[in-house]
Coordinates of C-alpha atoms and ligand atoms in Angstrom, one line a residue:
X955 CA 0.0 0.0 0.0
X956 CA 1.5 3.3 -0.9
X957 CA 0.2 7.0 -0.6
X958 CA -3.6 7.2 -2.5
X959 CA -1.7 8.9 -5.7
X960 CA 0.6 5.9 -6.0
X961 CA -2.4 3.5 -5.4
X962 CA -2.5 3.0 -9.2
X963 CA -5.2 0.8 -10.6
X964 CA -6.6 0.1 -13.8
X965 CA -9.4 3.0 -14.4
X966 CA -11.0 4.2 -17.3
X967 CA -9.3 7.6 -18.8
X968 CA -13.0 8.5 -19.9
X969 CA -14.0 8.8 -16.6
X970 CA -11.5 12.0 -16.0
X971 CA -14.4 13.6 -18.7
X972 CA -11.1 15.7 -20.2
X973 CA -10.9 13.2 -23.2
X974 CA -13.4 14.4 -26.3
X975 CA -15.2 12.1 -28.8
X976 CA -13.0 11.0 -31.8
X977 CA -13.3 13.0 -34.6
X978 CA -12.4 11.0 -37.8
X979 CA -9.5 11.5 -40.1
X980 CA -9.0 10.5 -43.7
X981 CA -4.9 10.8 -43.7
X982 CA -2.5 10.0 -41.2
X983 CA -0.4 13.1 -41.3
X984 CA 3.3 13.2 -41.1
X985 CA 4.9 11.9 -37.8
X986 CA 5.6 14.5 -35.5
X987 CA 9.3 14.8 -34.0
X988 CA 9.2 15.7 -30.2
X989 CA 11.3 18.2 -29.4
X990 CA 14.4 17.0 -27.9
X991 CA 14.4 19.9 -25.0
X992 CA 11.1 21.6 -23.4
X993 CA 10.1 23.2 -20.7
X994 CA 6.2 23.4 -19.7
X995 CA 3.1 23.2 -17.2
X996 CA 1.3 20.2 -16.9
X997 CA -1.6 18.1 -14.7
X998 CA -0.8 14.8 -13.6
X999 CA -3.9 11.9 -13.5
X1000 CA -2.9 8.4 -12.4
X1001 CA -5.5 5.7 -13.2
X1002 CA -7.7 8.6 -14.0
X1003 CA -7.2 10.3 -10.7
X1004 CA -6.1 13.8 -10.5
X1005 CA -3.1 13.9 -8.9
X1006 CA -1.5 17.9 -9.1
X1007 CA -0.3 20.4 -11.3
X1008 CA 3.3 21.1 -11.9
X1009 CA 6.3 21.8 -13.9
X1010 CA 7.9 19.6 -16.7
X1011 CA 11.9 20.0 -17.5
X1012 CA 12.9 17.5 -20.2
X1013 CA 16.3 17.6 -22.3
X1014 CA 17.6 14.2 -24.0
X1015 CA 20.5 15.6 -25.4
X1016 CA 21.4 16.3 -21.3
X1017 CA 19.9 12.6 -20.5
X1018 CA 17.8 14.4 -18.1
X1019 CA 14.6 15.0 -17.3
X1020 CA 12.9 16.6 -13.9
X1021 CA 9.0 17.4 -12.9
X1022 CA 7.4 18.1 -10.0
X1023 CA 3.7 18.4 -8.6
X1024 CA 1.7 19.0 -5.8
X1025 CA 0.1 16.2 -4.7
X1026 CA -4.0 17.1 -3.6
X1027 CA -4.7 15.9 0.0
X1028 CA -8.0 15.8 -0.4
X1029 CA -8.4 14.8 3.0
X1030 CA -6.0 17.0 4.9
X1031 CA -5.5 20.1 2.2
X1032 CA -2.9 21.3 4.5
X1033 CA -1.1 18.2 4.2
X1034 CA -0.9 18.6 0.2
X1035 CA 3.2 18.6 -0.5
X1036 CA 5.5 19.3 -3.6
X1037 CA 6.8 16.1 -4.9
X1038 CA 10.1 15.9 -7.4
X1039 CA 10.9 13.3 -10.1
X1040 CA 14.2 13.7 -11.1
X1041 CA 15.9 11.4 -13.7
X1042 CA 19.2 11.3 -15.5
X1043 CA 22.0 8.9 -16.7
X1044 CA 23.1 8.4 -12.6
X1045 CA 19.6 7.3 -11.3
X1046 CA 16.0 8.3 -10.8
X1047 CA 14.5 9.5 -7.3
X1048 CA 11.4 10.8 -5.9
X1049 CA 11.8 13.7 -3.7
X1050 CA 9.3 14.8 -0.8
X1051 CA 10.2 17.5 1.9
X1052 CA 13.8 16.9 1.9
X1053 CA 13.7 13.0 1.4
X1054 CA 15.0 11.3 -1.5
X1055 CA 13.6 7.6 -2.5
X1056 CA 15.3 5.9 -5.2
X1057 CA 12.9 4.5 -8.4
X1058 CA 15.6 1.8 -9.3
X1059 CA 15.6 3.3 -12.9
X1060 CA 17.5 6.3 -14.8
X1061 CA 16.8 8.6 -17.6
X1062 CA 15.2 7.2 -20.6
X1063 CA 14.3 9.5 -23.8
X1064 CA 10.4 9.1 -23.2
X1065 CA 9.6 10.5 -26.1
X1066 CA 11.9 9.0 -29.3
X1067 CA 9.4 5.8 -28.9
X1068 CA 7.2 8.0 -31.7
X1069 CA 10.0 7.6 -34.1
X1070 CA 9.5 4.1 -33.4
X1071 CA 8.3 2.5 -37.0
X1072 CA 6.2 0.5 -34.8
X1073 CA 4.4 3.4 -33.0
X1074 CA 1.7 4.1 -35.5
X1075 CA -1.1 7.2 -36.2
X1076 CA -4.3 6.3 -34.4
X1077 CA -6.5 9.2 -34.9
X1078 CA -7.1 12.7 -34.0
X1079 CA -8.9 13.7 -30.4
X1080 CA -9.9 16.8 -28.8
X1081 CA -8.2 16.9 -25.0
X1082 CA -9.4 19.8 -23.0
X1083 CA -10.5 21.8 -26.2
X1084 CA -7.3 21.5 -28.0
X1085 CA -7.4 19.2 -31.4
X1086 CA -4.8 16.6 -31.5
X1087 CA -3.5 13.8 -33.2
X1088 CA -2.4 10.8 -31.5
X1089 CA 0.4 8.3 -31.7
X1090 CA 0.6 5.0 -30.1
X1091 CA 3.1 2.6 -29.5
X1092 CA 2.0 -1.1 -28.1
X1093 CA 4.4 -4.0 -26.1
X1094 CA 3.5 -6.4 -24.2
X1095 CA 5.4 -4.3 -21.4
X1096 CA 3.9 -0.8 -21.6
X1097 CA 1.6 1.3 -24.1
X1098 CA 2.7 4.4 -24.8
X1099 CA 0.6 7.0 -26.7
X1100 CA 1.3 11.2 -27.4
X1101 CA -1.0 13.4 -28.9
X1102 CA 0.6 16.5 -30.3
X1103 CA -0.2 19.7 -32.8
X1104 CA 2.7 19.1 -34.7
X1105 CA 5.5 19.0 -32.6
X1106 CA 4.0 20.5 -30.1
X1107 CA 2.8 17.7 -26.9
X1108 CA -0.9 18.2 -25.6
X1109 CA -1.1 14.7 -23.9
X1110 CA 1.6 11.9 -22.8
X1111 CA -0.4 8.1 -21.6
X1112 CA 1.9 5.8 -20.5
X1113 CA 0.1 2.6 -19.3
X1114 CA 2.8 -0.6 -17.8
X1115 CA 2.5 -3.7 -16.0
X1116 CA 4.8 -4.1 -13.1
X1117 CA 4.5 -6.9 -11.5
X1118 CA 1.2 -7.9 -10.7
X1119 CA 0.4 -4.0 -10.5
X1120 CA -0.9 -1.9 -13.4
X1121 CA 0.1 1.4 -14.0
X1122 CA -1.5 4.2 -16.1
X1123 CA -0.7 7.4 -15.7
X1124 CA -1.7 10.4 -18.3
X1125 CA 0.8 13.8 -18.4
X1126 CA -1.5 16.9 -20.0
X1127 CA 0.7 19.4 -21.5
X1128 CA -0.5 23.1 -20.5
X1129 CA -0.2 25.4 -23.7
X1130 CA 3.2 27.1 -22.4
X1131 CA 4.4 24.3 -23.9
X1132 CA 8.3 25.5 -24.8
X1133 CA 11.1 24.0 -26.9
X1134 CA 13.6 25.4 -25.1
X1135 CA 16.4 23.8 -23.2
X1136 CA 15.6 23.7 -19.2
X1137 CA 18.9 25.3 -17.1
X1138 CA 20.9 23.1 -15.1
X1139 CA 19.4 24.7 -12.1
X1140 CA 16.2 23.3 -12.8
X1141 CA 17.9 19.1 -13.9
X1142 CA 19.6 19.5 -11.0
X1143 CA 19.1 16.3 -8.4
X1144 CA 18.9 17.3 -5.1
X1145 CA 22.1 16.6 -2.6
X1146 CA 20.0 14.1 -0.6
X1147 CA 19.7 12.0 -3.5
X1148 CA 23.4 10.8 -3.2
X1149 CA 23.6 10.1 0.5
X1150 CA 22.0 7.1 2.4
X1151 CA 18.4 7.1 3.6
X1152 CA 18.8 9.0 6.9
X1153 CA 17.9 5.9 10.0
X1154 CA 16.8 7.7 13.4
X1155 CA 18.6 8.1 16.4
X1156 CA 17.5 5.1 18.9
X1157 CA 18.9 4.4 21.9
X1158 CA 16.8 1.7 23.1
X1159 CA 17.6 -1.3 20.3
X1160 CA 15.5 -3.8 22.5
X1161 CA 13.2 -5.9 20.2
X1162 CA 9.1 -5.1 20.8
X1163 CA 6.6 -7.3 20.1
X1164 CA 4.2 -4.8 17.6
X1165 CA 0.3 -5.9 16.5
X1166 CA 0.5 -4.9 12.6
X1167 CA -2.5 -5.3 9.9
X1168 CA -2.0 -5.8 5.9
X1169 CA -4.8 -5.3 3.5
X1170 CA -3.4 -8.3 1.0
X1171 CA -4.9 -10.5 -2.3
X1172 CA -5.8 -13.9 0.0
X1173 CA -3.0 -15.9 -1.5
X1174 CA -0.8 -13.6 -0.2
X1175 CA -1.6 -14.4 3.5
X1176 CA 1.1 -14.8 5.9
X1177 CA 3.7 -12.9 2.9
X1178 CA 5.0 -9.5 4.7
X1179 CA 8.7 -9.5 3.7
X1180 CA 9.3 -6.5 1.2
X1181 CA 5.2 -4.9 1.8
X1182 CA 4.0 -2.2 3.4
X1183 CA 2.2 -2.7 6.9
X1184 CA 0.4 -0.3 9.6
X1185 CA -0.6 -0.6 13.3
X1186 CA -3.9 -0.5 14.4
X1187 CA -4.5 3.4 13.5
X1188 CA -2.4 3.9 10.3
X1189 CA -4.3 0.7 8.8
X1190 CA -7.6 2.6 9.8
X1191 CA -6.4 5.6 8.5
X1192 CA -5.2 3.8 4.9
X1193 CA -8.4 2.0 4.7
X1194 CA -10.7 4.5 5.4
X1195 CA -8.9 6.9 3.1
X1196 CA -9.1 4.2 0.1
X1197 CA -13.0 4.0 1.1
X1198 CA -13.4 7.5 0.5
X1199 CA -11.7 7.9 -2.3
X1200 CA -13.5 5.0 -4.1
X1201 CA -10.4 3.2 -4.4
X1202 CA -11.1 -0.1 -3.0
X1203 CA -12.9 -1.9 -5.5
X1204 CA -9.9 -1.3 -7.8
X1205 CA -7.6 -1.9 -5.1
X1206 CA -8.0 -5.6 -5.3
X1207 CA -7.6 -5.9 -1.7
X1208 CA -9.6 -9.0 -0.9
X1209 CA -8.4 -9.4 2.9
X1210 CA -7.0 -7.9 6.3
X1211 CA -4.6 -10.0 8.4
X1212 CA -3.2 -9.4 11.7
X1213 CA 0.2 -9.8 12.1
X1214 CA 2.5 -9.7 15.4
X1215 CA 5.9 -8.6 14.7
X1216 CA 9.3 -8.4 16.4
X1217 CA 10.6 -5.5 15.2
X1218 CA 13.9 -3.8 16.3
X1219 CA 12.7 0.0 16.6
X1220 CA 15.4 2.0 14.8
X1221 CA 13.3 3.2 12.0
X1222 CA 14.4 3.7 8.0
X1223 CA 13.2 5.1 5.2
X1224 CA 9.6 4.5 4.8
X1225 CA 9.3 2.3 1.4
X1226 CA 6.3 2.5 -1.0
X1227 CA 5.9 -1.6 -2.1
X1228 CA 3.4 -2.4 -4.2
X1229 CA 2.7 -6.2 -5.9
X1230 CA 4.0 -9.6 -5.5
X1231 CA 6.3 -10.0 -6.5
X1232 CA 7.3 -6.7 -4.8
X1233 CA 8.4 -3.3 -6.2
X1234 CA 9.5 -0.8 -3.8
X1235 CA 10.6 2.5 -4.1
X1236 CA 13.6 3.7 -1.6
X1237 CA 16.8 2.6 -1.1
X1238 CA 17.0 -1.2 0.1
X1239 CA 17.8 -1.2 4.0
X1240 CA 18.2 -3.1 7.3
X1241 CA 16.4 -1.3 9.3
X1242 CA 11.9 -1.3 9.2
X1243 CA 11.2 1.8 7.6
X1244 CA 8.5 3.5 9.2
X1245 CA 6.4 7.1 8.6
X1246 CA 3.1 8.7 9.8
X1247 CA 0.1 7.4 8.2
X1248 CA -0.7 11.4 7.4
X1249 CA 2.9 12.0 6.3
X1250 CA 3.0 14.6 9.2
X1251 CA 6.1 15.7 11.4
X1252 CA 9.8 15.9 11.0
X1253 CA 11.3 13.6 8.2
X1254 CA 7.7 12.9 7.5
X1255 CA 7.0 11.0 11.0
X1256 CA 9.7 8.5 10.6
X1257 CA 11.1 9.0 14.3
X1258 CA 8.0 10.2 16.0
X1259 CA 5.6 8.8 18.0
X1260 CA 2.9 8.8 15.9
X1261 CA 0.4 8.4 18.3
X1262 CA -2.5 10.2 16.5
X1263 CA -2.8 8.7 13.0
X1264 CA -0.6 6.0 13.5
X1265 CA 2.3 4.7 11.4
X1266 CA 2.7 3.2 8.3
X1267 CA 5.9 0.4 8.3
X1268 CA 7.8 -1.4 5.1
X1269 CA 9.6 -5.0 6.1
X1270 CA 12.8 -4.9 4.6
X1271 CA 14.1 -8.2 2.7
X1272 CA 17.2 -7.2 3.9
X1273 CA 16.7 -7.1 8.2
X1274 CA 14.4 -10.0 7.3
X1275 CA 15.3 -13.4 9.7
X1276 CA 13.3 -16.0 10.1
X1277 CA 14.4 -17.0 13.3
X1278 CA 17.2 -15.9 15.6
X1279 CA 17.7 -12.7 18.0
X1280 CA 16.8 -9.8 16.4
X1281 CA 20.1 -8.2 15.7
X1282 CA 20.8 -5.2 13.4
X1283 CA 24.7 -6.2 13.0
X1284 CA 23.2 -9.4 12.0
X1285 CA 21.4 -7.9 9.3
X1286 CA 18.1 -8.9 11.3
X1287 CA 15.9 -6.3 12.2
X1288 CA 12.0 -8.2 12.7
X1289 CA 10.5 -11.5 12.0
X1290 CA 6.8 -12.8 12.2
X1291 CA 6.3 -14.1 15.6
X1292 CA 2.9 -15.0 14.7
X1293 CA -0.3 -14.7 11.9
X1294 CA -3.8 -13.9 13.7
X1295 CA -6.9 -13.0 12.3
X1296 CA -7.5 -13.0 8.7
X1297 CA -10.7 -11.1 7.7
X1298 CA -11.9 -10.1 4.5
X1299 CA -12.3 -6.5 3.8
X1300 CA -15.5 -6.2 2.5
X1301 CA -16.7 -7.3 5.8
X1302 CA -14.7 -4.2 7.2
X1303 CA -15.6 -1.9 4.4
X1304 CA -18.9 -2.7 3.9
X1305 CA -20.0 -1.8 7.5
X1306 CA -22.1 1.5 7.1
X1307 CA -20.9 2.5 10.4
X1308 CA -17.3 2.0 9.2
X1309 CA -17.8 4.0 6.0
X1310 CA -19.5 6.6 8.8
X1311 CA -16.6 6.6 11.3
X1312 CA -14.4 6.8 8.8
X1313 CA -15.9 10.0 7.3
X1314 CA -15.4 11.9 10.6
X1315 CA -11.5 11.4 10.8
X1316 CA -11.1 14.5 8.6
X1317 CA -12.7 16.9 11.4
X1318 CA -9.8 15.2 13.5
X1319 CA -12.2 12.5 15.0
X1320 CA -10.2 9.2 14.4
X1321 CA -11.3 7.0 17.5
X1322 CA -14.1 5.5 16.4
X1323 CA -13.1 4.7 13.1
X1324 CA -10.3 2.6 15.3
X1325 CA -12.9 1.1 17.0
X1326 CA -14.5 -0.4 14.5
X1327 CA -11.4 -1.4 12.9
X1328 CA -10.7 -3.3 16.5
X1329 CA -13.9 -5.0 16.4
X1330 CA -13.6 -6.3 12.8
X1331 CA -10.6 -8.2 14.5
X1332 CA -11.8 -8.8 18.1
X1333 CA -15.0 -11.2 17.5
X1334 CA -16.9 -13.0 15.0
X1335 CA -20.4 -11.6 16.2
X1336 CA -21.9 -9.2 13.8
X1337 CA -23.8 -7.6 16.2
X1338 CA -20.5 -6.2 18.0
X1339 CA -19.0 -5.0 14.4
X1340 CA -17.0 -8.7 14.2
X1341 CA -16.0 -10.2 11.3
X1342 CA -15.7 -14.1 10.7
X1343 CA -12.3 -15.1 10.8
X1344 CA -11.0 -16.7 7.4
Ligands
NAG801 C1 8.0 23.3 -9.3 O1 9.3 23.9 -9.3 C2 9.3 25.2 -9.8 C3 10.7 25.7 -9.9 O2 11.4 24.8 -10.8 C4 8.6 26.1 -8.7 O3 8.5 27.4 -9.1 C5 7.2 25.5 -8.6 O4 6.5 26.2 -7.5 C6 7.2 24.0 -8.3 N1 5.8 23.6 -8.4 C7 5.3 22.6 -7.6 C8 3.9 22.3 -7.9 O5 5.9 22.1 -6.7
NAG802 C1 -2.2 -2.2 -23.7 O1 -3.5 -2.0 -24.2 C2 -4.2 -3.2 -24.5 C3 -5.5 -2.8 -25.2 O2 -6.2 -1.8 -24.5 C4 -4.5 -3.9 -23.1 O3 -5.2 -5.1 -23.3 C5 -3.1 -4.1 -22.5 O4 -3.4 -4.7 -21.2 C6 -2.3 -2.9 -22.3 N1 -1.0 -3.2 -21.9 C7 -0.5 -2.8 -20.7 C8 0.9 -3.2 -20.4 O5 -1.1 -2.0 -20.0
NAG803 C1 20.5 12.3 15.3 O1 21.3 13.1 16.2 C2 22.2 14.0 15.6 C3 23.0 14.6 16.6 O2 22.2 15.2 17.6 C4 21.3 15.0 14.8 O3 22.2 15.9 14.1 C5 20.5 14.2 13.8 O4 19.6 15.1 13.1 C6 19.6 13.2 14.5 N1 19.0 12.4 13.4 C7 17.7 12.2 13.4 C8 17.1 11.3 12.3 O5 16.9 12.6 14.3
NAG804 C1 13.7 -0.6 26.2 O1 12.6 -1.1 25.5 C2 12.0 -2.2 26.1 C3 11.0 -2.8 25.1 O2 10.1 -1.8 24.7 C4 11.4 -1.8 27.4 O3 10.9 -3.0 28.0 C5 12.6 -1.3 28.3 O4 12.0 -0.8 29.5 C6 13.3 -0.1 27.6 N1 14.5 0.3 28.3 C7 14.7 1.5 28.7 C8 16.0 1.7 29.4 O5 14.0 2.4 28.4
NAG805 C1 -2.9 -15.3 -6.4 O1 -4.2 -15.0 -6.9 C2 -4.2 -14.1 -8.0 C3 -5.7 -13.8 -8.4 O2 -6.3 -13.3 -7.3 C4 -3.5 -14.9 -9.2 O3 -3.5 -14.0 -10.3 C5 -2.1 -15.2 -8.8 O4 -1.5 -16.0 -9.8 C6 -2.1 -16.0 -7.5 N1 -0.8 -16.2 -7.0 C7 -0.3 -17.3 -6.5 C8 1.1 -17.3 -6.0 O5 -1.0 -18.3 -6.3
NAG806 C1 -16.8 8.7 -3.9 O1 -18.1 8.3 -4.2 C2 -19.1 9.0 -3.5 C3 -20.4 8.4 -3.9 O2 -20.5 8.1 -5.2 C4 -19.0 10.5 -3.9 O3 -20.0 11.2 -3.1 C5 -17.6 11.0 -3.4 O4 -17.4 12.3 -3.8 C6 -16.5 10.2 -4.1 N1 -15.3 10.6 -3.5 C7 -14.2 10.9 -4.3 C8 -13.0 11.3 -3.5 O5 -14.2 10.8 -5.5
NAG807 C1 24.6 -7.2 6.0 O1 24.2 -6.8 4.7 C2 25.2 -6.1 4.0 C3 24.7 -5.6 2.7 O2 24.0 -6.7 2.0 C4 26.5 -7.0 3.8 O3 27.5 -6.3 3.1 C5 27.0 -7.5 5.1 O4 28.0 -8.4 5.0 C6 25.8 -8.1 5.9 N1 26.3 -8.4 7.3 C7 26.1 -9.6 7.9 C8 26.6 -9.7 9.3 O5 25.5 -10.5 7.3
NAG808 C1 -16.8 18.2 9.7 O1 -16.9 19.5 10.3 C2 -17.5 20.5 9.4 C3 -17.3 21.8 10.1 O2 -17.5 21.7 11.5 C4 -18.9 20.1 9.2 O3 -19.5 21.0 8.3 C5 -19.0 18.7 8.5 O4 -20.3 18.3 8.4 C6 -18.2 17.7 9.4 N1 -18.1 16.5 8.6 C7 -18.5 15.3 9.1 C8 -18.3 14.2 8.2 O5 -18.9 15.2 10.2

C-alpha cells in the first residue's frame, strides 16, 4: 500500500471527462518529432485520478529530465506537499520534503518511442479543447501513446505492468508548452539523493513485540517481507482513506490479516511496495522503515511517535530473519512471531458505520473509526462489528 496517488489501478481515462469524442480523419499526417528539450506546465492523472499540477523540465541531449507536482490531499489540504521526479543517466528518485527515495531506474528519452516504426497514427482527439492527433506505441510491457499539434505535446499516456500492479498514468501538456532547453538549475538532483536514507537516532535497540495489519490479495496471507504494513490506527487511516476515495474496488484488496511482529525500533526510510512480487521504491535497507500514516512531522514521521494517525511500516528483505535474535549487525531487524486474524475486507468496508466513522476522521475525530477497525478483528459476532475469521 503506498500514498492514494501511488495506489495505481486500472481505471478508465473517460472517466476523467477531459478526453473528447474522436473526430475521424481520412490521412494519417506526417509523424511528429518531439522536441528533444522543453520546458512546460502540466496536470498529472494516475488511473484517471487527478493527482496535481506542476512543472515539466525534459532535455535528452542532457539525459535528463525533472518534474514536480503537488500532490492534492483531499483529505487533509494542509497536508498537500510538492513532490520531485528527477531522472538522468546516474539514477532516478522521488523527492518529498527533503527525502529522496530511489525509483531503481534512470533517464530514458520518453519520447523518441514516436519515431519508433512500430508506433503508429491512431487518430485525431480533442483533449481539453485542444485538437490533437495521437500516436501510439503497443508491447507487451507498456503502451505508450502522445497526442501533439505538430510537434507541439498536448497529452503523454503511459500505461505498464509491473509486477502484478498496473500502471496508467496520463501527463497533459499546458499550452506554455516551450522548446527550449531547461537550465541546469532546474535538472539538478537534489544533494539528498546521493547520500544514504537518513535511519533515526534510537537508543533503546530492545526488540518489541508490535500488532500490525496488511490489506493483502488472500493468497498472499502470511507474505509481509518486502510490503508495506500499519498498526492499528495507520491501517484505519489507509483504509478509510481508500474507502473514500472509491479506491477499494480497484484496489483488489480482498483481505485484512493481523500480524504480530518483532521488530527492532530504529526506523528507516519508509518504502512504497506495491505487488507480489514486490516493487519498492527507496533505497533497500536493514532497518523497518517507518512514517506517519498522514505523512505529518519531522522527516515525515519517521522518528516520531505517531500516536495520533498511527504509522505506516515497510519490512525490509534485507533485516528480514526467520528466526534468531533480532540483531541489526546481523542484518536482522524483525521476523513474524505469529499470523492472527484474517478477515476479508469487505466485511470491514462494507460496514455503514465503518464508511460513517471513517468519514469523521477529517474533522480530527479518528477514535471511532479505530474502534471499528478493532472490532472487525476482536469477535466474529456481527452484532459487536465482528467479522468471521478466514
Ligand atoms: C516546481 O518547481 C518550480 C521551480 O522549478 C517552482 O517554481 C514551482 O513552484 C514548483 N511547483 C510545484 C507544484 O511544486
Ligand atoms: C495495452 O493496451 C491493451 C488494449 O487496451 C491492453 O489489453 C493491455 O493490457 C495494455 N498493456 C499494458 C501493459 O497495460
Ligand atoms: C541524530 O542526532 C544527531 C545529533 O544530535 C542529529 O544531528 C540528527 O539530526 C539526528 N537524526 C535524526 C534522524 O533525528
Ligand atoms: C527498552 O525497550 C524495552 C521494550 O520496549 C522496554 O521494556 C525497556 O524498558 C526499555 N528500556 C529503557 C532503558 O527504556
Ligand atoms: C494469487 O491470486 C491471483 C488472483 O487473485 C492470481 O493472479 C495469482 O497468480 C495467485 N498467486 C499465487 C502465487 O497463487
Ligand atoms: C466517492 O463516491 C461517492 C459516492 O458516489 C462520492 O460522493 C464521493 O465524492 C466520491 N469521492 C471521491 C474522493 O471521489
Ligand atoms: C549485511 O548486509 C550487507 C549488505 O548486503 C552485507 O554487506 C553485510 O555483509 C551483511 N552483514 C552480515 C553480518 O551479514
Ligand atoms: C466536519 O466538520 C465540518 C465543520 O465543522 C462540518 O460542516 C462537517 O459536516 C463535518 N463532517 C463530518 C463528516 O462530520
Amino acid at each position: 500500500m503506498t500514498q492514494m496517488m501511488m495506489a495505481a489501478v486500472a481505471a478508465a481515462m473517460m472517466a476523467v471527462g477531459l478526453v473528447g469524442a474522436a473526430p475521424t480523419r481520412a490521412e494519417a499526417p506526417s509523424k511528429p518529432v518531439i522536441p528533444s528539450a522543453f520546458i512546460s506546465s502540466f496536470e498529472f492523472y494516475s488511473s484517471g485520478v487527478y493527482g496535481g499540477t506542476g512543472q515539466y523540465y525534459y532535455d535528452a541531449d542532457a539525459q535528463k529530465n525533472h518534474y514536480n507536482l503537488t500532490v492534492a490531499n483531499p483529505f487533509f489540504p494542509a497536508q498537500a506537499v510538492p513532490y520531485g521526479y528527477f531522472y538522468s543517466e546516474a539514477g532516478a528518485w522521488m523527492y518529498i520534503e527533503g527525502i529522496c527515495k530511489s525509483l531503481g531506474t534512470k533517464f530514458a528519452p520518453v519520447f523518441s518511442f514516436v519515431q519508433s516504426p512500430a508506433t503508429t497514427y491512431q487518430g485525431s482527439k480533442t483533449v481539453n479543447g485542444r485538437d490533437c492527433d495521437v500516436w501510439g506505441l503497443t508491447t507487451a510491457q507498456a503502451n505508450l501513446s502522445v497526442c501533439t499539434q505538430n510537434s507541439v505535446l498536448v497529452e503523454f499516456i503511459s500505461e505498464s505492468q509491473v509486477s502484478t500492479t498496473h500502471y496508467m498514468t496520463r501527463m497533459l501538456f499546458g499550452d506554455d508548452f516551450n522548446p527550449s532547453k531547461p537550465t541546469p538549475a532546474e535538472l539538478a538532483v537534489p544533494e539528498a539523493c546521493f547520500e544514504p536514507p537518513v535511519v533515526c537516532n534510537a537508543t533503546n535497540l530492545t526488540a518489541e513485540t508490535m500488532d500490525v495489519y496488511a490489506f493483502q490479495p488472500k493468497n498472499q496471507t502470511g507474505n509481509i517481507v518486502d510490503q508495506d504494513v500499519a498498526d492499528l490506527r495507520g491501517d484505519t487511516v489507509f483504509v478509510c482513506f481508500d474507502l473514500l476515495s472509491n479506491n477499494t474496488a480497484n484496489d483488489h484488496y480482498a483481505v485484512v490479516t493481523n500480524y504480530k511482529i518483532n521488530v527492532i525500533p530504529k526506523w528507516g526510510l519508509y518504502r512504497e511496495c506495491n505487488g507480489y512480487p514486490p516493487y519498492c521504491i527507496g533505497d533497500a535497507m536493514v532497518e523497518v522503515g517507518r512514517e506517519s500514516s498522514i505523512s505529518k512531522g519531522p522527516l515525515r514521521g519517521q522518528c516520531e511517535p505517531n500516536l495520533d494517525y498511527g504509522s505506516w511500516l515497510s519490512m525490509p528483505s534485507m533485516g528480514y530473519c526467520q528466526d534468531g535474535p533480532l540483531d541489526l549487525a546481523k542484518n536482522c531487524s524483525w521476523q513474524v512471531a505469529s499470523v492472527g486474524k484474517t478477515i476479508s475486507g469487505a466485511c470491514l468496508i462494507e460496514n455503514p458505520a465503518f464508511l460513517q466513522a471513517c468519514s469523521q476522521i477529517v474533522n480530527g475525530s479518528i477514535d471511532a473509526a479505530v474502534d471499528l477497525f478493532k472490532a472487525a478483528f476482536d469477535s466474529e459476532d456481527p452484532s459487536k462489528n465482528g467479522c468471521p475469521a478466514l
